[in-house]
Tab-separated table of C-alpha atoms in Angstrom:
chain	number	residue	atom	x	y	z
A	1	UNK	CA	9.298	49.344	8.747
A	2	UNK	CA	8.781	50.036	4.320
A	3	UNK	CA	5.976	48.878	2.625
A	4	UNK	CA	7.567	45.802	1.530
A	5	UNK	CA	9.359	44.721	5.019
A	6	UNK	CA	5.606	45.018	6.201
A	7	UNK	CA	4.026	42.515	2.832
A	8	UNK	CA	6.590	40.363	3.750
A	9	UNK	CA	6.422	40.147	7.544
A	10	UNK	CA	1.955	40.042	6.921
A	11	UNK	CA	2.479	36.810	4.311
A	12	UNK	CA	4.653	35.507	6.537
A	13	UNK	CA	2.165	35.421	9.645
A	14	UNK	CA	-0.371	33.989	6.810
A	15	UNK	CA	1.639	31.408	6.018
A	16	UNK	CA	2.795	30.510	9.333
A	17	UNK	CA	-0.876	30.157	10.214
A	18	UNK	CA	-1.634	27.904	7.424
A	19	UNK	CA	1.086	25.508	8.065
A	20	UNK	CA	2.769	26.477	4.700
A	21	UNK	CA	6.165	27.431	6.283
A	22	UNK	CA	8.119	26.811	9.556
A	23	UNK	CA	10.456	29.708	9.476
A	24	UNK	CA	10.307	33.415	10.204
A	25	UNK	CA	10.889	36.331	8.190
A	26	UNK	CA	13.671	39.259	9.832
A	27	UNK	CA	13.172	41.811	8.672
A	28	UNK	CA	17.134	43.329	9.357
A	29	UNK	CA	18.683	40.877	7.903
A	30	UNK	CA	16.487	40.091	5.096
A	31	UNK	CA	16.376	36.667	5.739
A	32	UNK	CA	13.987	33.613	7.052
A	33	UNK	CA	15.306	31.731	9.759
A	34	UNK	CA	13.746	28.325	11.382
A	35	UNK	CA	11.684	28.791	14.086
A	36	UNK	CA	10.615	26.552	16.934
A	37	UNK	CA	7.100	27.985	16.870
A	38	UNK	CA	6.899	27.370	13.166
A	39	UNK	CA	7.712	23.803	13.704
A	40	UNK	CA	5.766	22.811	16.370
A	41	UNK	CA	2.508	24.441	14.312
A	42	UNK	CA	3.359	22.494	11.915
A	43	UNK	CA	3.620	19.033	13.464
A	44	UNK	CA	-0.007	20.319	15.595
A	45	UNK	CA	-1.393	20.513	12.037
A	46	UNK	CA	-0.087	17.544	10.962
A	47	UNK	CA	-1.225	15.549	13.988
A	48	UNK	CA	-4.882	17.124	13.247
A	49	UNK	CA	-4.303	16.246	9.875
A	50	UNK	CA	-3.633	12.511	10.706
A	51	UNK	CA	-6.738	12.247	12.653
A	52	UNK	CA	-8.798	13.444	10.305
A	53	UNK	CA	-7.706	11.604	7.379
A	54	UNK	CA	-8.399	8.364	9.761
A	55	UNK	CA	-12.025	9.200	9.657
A	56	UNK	CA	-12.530	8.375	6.016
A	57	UNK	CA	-11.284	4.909	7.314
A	58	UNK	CA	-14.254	4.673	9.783
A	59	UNK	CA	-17.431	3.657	10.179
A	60	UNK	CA	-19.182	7.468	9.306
A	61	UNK	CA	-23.031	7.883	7.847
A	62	UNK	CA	-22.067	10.692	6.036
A	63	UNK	CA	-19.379	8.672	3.064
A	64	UNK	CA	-21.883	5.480	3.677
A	65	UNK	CA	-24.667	7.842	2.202
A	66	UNK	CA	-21.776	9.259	-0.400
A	67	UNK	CA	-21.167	5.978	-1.584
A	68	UNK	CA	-25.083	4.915	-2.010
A	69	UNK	CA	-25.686	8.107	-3.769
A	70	UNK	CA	-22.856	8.475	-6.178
A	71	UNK	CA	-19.861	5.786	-6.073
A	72	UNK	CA	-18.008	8.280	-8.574
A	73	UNK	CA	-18.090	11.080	-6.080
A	74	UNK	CA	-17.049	8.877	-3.678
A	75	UNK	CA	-14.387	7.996	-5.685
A	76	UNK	CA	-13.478	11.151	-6.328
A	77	UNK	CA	-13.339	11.982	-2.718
A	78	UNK	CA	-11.102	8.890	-2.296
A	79	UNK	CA	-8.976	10.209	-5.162
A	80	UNK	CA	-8.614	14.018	-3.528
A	81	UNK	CA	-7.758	11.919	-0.283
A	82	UNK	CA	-4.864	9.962	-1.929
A	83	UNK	CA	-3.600	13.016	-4.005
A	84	UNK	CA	-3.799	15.108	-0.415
A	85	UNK	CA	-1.662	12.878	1.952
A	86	UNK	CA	1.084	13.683	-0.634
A	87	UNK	CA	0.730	16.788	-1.484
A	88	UNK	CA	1.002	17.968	2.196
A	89	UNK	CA	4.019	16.246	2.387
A	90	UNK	CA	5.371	18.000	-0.569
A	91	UNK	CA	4.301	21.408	0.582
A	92	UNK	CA	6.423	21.367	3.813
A	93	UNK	CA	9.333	20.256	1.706
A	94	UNK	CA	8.860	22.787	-0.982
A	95	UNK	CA	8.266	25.367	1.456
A	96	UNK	CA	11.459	24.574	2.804
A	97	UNK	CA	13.741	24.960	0.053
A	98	UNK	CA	11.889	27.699	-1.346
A	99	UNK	CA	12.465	29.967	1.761
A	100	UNK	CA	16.291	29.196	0.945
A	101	UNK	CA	15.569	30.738	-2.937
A	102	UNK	CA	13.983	33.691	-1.359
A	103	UNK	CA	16.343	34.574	1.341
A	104	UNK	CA	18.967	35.079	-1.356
A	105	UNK	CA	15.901	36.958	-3.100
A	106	UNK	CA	14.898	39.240	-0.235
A	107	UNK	CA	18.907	39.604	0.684
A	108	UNK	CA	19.545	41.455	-2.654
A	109	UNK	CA	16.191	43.839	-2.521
A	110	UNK	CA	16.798	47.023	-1.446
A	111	UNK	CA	13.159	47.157	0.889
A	112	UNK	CA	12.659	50.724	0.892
A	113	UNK	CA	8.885	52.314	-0.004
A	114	UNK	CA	7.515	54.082	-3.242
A	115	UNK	CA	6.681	57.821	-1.993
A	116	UNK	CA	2.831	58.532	-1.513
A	117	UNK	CA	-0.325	57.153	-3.016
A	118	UNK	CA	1.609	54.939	-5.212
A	119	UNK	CA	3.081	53.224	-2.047
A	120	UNK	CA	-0.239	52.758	-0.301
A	121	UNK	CA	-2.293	51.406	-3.698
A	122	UNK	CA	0.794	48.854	-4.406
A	123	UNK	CA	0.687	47.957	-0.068
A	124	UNK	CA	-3.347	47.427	-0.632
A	125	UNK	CA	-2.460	45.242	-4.085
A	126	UNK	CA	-0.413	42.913	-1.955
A	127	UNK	CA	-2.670	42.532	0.550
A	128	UNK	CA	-5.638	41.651	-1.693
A	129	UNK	CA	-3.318	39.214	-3.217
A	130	UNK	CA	-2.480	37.661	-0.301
A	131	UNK	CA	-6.209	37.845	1.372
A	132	UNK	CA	-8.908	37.442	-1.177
A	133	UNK	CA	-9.446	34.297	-1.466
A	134	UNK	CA	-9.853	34.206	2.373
A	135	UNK	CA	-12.344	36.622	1.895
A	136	UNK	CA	-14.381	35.393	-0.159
A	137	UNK	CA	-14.530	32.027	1.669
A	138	UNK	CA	-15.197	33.814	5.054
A	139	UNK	CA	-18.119	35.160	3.053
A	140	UNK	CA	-19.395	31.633	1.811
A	141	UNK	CA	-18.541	30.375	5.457
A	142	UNK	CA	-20.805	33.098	6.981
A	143	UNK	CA	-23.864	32.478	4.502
A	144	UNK	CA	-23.714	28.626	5.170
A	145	UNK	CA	-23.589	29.219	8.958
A	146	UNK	CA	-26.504	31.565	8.522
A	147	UNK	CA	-28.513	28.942	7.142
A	148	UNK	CA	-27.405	26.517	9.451
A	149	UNK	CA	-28.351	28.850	12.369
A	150	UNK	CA	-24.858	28.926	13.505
A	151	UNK	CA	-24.822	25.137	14.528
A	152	UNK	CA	-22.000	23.138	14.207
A	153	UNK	CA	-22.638	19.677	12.222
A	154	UNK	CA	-20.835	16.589	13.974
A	155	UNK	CA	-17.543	16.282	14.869
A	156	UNK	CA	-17.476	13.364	12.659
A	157	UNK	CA	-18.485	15.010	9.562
A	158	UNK	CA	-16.245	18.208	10.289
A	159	UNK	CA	-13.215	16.060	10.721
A	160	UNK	CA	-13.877	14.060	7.300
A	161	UNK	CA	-14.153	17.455	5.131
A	162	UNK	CA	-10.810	18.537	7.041
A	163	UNK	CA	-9.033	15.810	5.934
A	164	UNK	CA	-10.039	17.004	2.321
A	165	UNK	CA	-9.570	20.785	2.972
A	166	UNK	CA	-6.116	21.315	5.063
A	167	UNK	CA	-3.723	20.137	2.403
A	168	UNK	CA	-5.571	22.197	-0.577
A	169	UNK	CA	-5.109	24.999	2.315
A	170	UNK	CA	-0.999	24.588	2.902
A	171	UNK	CA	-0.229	24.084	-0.718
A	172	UNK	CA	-2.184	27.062	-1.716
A	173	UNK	CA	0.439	29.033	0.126
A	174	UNK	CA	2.909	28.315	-2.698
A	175	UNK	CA	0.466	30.699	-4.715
A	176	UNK	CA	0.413	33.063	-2.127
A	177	UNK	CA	4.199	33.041	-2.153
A	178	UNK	CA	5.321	33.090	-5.447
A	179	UNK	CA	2.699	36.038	-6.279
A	180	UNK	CA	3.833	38.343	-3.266
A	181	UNK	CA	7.792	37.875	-5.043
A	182	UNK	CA	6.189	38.662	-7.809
A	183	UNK	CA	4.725	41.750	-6.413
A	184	UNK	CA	8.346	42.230	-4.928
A	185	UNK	CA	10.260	41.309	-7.735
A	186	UNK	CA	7.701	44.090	-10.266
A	187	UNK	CA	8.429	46.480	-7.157
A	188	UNK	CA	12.169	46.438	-7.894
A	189	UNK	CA	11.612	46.558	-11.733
A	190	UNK	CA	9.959	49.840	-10.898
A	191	UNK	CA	12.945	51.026	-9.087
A	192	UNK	CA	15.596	50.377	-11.701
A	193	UNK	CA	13.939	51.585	-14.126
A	194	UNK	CA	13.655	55.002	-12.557
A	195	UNK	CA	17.425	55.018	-11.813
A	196	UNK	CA	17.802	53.358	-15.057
A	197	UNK	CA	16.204	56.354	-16.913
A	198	UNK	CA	18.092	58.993	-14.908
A	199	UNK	CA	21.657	57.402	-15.870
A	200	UNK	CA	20.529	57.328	-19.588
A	201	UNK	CA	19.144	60.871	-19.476
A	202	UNK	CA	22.187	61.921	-18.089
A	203	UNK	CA	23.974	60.282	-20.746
A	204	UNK	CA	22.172	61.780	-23.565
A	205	UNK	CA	22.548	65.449	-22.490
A	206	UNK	CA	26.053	64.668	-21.861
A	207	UNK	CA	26.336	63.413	-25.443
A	208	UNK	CA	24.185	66.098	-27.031
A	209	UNK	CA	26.028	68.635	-25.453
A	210	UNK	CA	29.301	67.479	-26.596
A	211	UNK	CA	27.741	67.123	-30.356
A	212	UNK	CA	26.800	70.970	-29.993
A	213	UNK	CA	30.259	73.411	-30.943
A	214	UNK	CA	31.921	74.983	-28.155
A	215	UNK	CA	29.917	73.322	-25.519
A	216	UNK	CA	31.846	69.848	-25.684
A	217	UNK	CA	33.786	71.462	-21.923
A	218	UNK	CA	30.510	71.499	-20.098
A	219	UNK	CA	30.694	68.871	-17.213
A	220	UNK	CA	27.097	67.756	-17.464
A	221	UNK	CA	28.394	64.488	-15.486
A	222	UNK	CA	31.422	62.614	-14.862
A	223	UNK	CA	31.319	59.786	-17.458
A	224	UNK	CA	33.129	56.805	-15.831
A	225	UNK	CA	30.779	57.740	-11.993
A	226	UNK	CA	27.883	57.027	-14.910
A	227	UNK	CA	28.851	54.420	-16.193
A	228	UNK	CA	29.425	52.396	-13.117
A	229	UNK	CA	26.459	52.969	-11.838
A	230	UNK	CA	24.864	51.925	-15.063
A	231	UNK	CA	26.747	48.750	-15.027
A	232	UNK	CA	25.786	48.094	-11.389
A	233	UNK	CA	22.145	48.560	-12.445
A	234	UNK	CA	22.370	45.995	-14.727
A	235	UNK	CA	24.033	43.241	-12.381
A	236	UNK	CA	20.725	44.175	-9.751
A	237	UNK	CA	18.820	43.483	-12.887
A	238	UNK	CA	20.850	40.062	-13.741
A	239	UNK	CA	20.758	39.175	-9.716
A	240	UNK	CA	17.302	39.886	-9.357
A	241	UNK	CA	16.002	38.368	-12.320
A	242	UNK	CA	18.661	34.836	-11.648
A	243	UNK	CA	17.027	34.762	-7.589
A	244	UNK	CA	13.534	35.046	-8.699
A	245	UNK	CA	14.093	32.219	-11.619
A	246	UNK	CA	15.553	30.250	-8.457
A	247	UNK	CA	12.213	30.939	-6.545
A	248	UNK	CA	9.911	29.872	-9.426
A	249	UNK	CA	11.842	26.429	-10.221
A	250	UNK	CA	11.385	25.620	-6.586
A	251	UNK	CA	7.875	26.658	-6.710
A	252	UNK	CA	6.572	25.321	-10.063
A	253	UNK	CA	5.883	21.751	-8.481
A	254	UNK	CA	3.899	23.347	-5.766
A	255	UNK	CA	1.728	25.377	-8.325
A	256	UNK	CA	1.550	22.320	-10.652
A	257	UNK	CA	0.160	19.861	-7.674
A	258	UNK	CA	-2.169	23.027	-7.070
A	259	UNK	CA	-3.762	23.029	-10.613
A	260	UNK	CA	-4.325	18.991	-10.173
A	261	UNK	CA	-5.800	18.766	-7.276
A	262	UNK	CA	-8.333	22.125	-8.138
A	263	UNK	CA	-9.324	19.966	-11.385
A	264	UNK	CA	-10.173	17.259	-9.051
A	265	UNK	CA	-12.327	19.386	-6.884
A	266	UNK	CA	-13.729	21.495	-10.165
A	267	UNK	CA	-14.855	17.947	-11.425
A	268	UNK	CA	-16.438	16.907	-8.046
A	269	UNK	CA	-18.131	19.919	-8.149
A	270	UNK	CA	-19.481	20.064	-11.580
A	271	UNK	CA	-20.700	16.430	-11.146
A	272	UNK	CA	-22.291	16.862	-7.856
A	273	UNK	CA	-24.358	20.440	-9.139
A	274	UNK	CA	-25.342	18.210	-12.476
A	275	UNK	CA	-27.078	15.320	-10.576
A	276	UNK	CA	-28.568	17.486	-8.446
A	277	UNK	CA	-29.762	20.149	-10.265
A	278	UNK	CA	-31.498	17.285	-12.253
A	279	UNK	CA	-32.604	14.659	-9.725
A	280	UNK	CA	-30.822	15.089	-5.725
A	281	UNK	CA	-32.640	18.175	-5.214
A	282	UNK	CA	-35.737	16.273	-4.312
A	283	UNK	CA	-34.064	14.567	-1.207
A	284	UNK	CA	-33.292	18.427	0.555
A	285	UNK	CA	-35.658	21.223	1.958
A	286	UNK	CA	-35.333	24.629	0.738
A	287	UNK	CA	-32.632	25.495	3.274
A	288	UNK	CA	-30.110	22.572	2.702
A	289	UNK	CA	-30.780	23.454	-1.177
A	290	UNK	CA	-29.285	26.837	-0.171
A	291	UNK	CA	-26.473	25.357	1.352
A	292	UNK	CA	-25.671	23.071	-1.656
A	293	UNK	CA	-25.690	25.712	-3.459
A	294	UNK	CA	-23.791	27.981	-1.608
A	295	UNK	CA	-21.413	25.305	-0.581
A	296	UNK	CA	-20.900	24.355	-4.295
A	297	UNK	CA	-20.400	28.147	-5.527
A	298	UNK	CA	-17.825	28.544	-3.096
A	299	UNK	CA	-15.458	25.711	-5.033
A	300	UNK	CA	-15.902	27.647	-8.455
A	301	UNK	CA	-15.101	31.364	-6.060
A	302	UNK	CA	-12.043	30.861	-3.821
A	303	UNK	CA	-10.600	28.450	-6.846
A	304	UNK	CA	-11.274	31.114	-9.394
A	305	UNK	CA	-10.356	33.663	-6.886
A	306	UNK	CA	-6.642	32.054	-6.630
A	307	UNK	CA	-6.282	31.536	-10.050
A	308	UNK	CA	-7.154	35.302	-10.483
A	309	UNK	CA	-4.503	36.358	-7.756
A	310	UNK	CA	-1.694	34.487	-9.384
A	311	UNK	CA	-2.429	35.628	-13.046
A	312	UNK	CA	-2.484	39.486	-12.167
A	313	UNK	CA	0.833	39.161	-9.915
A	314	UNK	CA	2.494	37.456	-12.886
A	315	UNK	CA	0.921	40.019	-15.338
A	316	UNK	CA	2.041	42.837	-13.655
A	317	UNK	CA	5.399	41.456	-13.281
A	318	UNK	CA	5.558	40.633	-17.221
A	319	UNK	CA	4.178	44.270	-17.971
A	320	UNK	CA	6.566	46.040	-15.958
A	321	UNK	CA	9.200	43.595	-17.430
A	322	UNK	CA	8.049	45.099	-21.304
A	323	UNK	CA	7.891	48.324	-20.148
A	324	UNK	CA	11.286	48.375	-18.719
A	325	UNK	CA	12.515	46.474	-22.430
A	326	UNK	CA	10.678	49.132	-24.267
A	327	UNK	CA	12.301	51.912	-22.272
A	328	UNK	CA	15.725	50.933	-23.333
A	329	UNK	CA	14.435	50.286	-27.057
A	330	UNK	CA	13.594	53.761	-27.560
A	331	UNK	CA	16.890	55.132	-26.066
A	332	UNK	CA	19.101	52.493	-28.002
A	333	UNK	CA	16.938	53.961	-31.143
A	334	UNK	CA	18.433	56.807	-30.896
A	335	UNK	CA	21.841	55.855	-32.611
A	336	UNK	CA	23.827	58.922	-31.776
A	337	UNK	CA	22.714	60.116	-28.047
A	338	UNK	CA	24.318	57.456	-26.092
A	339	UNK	CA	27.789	56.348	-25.524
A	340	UNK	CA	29.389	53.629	-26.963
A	341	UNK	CA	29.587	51.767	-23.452
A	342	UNK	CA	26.614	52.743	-22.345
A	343	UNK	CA	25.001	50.981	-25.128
A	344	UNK	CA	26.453	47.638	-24.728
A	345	UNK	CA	25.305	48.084	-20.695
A	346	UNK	CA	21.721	48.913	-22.019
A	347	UNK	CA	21.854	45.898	-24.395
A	348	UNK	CA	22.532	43.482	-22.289
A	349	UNK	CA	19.446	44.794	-19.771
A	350	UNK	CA	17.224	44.604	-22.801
A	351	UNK	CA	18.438	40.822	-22.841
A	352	UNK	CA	17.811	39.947	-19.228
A	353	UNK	CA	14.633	41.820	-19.583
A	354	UNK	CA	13.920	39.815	-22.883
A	355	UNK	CA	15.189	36.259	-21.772
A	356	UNK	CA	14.900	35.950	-17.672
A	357	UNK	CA	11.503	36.538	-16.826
A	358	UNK	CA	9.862	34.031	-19.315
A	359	UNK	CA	9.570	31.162	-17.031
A	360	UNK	CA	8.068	27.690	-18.260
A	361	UNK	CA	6.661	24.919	-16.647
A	362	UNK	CA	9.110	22.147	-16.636
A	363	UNK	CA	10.673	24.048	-19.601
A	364	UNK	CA	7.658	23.219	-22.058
A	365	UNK	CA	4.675	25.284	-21.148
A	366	UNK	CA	4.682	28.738	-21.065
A	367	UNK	CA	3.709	30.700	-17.872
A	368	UNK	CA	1.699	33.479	-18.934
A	369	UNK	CA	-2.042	34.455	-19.115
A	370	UNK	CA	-2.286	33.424	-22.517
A	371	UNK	CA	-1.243	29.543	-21.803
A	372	UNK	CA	-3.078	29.595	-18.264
A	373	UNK	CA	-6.126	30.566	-19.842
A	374	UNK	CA	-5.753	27.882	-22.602
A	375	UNK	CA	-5.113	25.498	-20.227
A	376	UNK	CA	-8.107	26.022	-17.792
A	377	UNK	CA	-10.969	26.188	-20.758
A	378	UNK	CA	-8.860	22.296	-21.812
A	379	UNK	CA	-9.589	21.020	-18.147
A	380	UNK	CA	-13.265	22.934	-18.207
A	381	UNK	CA	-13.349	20.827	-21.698
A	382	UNK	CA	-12.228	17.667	-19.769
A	383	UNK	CA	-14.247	18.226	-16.944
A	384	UNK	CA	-17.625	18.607	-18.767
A	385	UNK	CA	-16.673	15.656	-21.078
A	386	UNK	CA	-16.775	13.453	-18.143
A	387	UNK	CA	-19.624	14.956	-16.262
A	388	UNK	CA	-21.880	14.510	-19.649
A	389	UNK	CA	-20.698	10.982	-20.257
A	390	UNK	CA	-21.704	10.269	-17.134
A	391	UNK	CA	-24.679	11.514	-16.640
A	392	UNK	CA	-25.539	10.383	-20.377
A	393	UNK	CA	-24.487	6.660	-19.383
A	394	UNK	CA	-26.701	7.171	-16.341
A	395	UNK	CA	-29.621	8.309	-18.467
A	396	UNK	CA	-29.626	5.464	-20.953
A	397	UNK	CA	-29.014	2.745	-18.115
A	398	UNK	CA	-32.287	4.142	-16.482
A	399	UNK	CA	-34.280	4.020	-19.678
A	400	UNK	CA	-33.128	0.634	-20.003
A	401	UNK	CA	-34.096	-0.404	-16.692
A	402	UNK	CA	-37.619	1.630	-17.088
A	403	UNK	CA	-37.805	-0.518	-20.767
A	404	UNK	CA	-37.116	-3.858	-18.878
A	405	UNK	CA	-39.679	-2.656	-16.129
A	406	UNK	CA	-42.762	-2.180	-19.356
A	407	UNK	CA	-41.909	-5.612	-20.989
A	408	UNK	CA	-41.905	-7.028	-17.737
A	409	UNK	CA	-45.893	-5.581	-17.064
């Protein structure tokens, strides 16, 4: 099996695992089909699911204690309930027709290996995109168990942060998805471009040699053989970069949801390491401190660490996209090396290159490291505007009440 039948087939399992998809990837004929093992994980996860959201509906120390300590926390955790409930139901549906988009995607990608080290370093880059985050909060998970000395806490309590934690899991495989295409999709850039390059230098000695006298006989290559293969290139290039527009409109909800509820849990977390930074700390021992702490890192880690996964697939994929653009710049520079025909061809690559992988969010926002950036320091901004007003409102009403308390005496 090639490098990318294997990324596939690996995301796939991942996927599979974390309830984000019901069907299964074969690898001969490029395609996902629905699987009964698929669905019935599904519905199992969904039945878990539904038992565990009922806990926040019952009787449970731990949200009584939530709700004495901070009722905006356990708002919050009301609000992350509410926005989770629907966003697992919209994962299984986008999952659905997105595995549509990328069978047509997959169907149309030639699967075969880069030769060498570069195969093995671009293998290891998928798997770190699909894996890190996992990683990182098997780390966390290990450090926390540590300091709990490996015991469980109650069934009760596990079951309430479940019902918080699956759906954030299956609609994080949207990310997961859209950045291994993307790893796919730069894959294939690499490809044409390399045949791309060899038709073009083929076309320029052809062209050269015809300029210099008495060589014009010289069959350096057979121009129309050329030329179709050129023009083939380019309707890879127009077929690859239509499929993976496809994947990204039927993904862009899923990543959208994604950012949402992350602010939610960014803000919970900011809030929660505020207050007790400043005043909760004196209810724990040193070791629970060390699990706050640990737990709350690990929020601000596997978010960041997703965020970071998604940005370099779609970097790479917009670098290899320029680099491609550029490489047919510089031979369309050069006025009198190429043939008329094979111009045009090259021009309208340029344009695909230029136009079809600049996707927007709902056709406003940009999607590009630039905009993602600016967009996560204006919910950091939003975030911390709440937390201080908060804890500023706080602040006052206690020096109020502590005022009251003197006139009182």
């Amino acid at each position: 099996m090639s490098s990318p039948c294997r990324v596939i087939r690996a995301s796939n399992y991942l996927l599979l695992l974390t309830g984000y998809q019901m069907h299964w990837f074969d690898a001969q004929q490029q395609r996902y089909r629905i699987t009964l093992p698929g669905v019935v994980n599904v519905f199992v996860l969904a039945c878990v699911y539904a038992g565990c959201f009922a806990q926040h509906f019952q009787p449970s120390a731990l949200l009584k204690t939530l709700q004495d300590v901070s009722p905006f926390l356990y708002d919050l955790t009301r609000l992350q309930l509410v926005l989770s409930i629907k966003v697992f139901s919209y994962a299984i549906y986008a999952s659905v027709r997105a595995v549509g988009v990328a069978s047509a995607l997959t169907a149309s990608l030639p699967l075969k290996s880069s030769p060498g080290r570069r195969r093995v370093k671009n293998e290891f880059l998928a798997y770190g995109l699909l894996c890190s985050t996992f990683v990182v909060l098997l780390c966390f998970g290990m450090y926390i168990g540590y300091e709990l000395e490996f015991k469980l806490p109650p069934l009760k309590d596990i079951m309430i942060g479940s019902a918080l934690f699956l759906p954030h899991l299956v609609l994080a495989g949207a990310m997961r998805f859209y950045s291994i295409f993307a790893w796919l999709a730069r894959d294939r850039l690499q490809q044409l471009q390399a045949e791309v390059d060899e038709l073009l230098t083929i076309g320029q000695m052809r062209t050269e040699m015809q300029l210099v006298p008495g060589t014009s006989s010289v069959p350096v290559a057979v121009t129309p053989s050329s030329m179709d293969s050129l023009l083939s290139q380019c309707e890879q290039l127009q077929q690859l970069a239509t499929n993976f527009g496809h994947l990204f409109e039927s993904l862009e909800h899923s990543l959208l949801l994604l950012l949402g509820i992350n602010a939610n849990c960014l803000l919970f977390g900011c809030y929660a390491f505020v207050y007790y930074s400043s005043t909760w700390y004196v209810l724990f021992d040193d070791r629970r401190q060390r699990i706050f702490y640990a737990g709350n890192a690990s929020i601000y880690a596997c978010i960041g660490c997703d965020y970071a996964c998604l940005l370099l697939a779609q970097t790479l994929l917009e670098q290899q996209s320029i680099q491609f653009s550029e490489r047919l710049s510089t031979a369309l520079g050069q006025r009198t090396v190429l043939p008329k025909r094979m111009r045009r061809i090259a021009k309208d690559m340029r344009a695909i290159l230029s136009n079809c992988f600049r996707f927007k969010f709902l056709s406003i926002w940009r999607f590009d490291v630039a905009n993602f950036t600016l967009l996560q320091l204006l919910q950091l901004l939003i975030i911390a505007l709440i937390v201080i007003y908060h804890y500023l409102n706080d602040a006052i009403q206690l020096a109020n009440e502590r005022f009251d308390s003197n006139n009182d005496e």
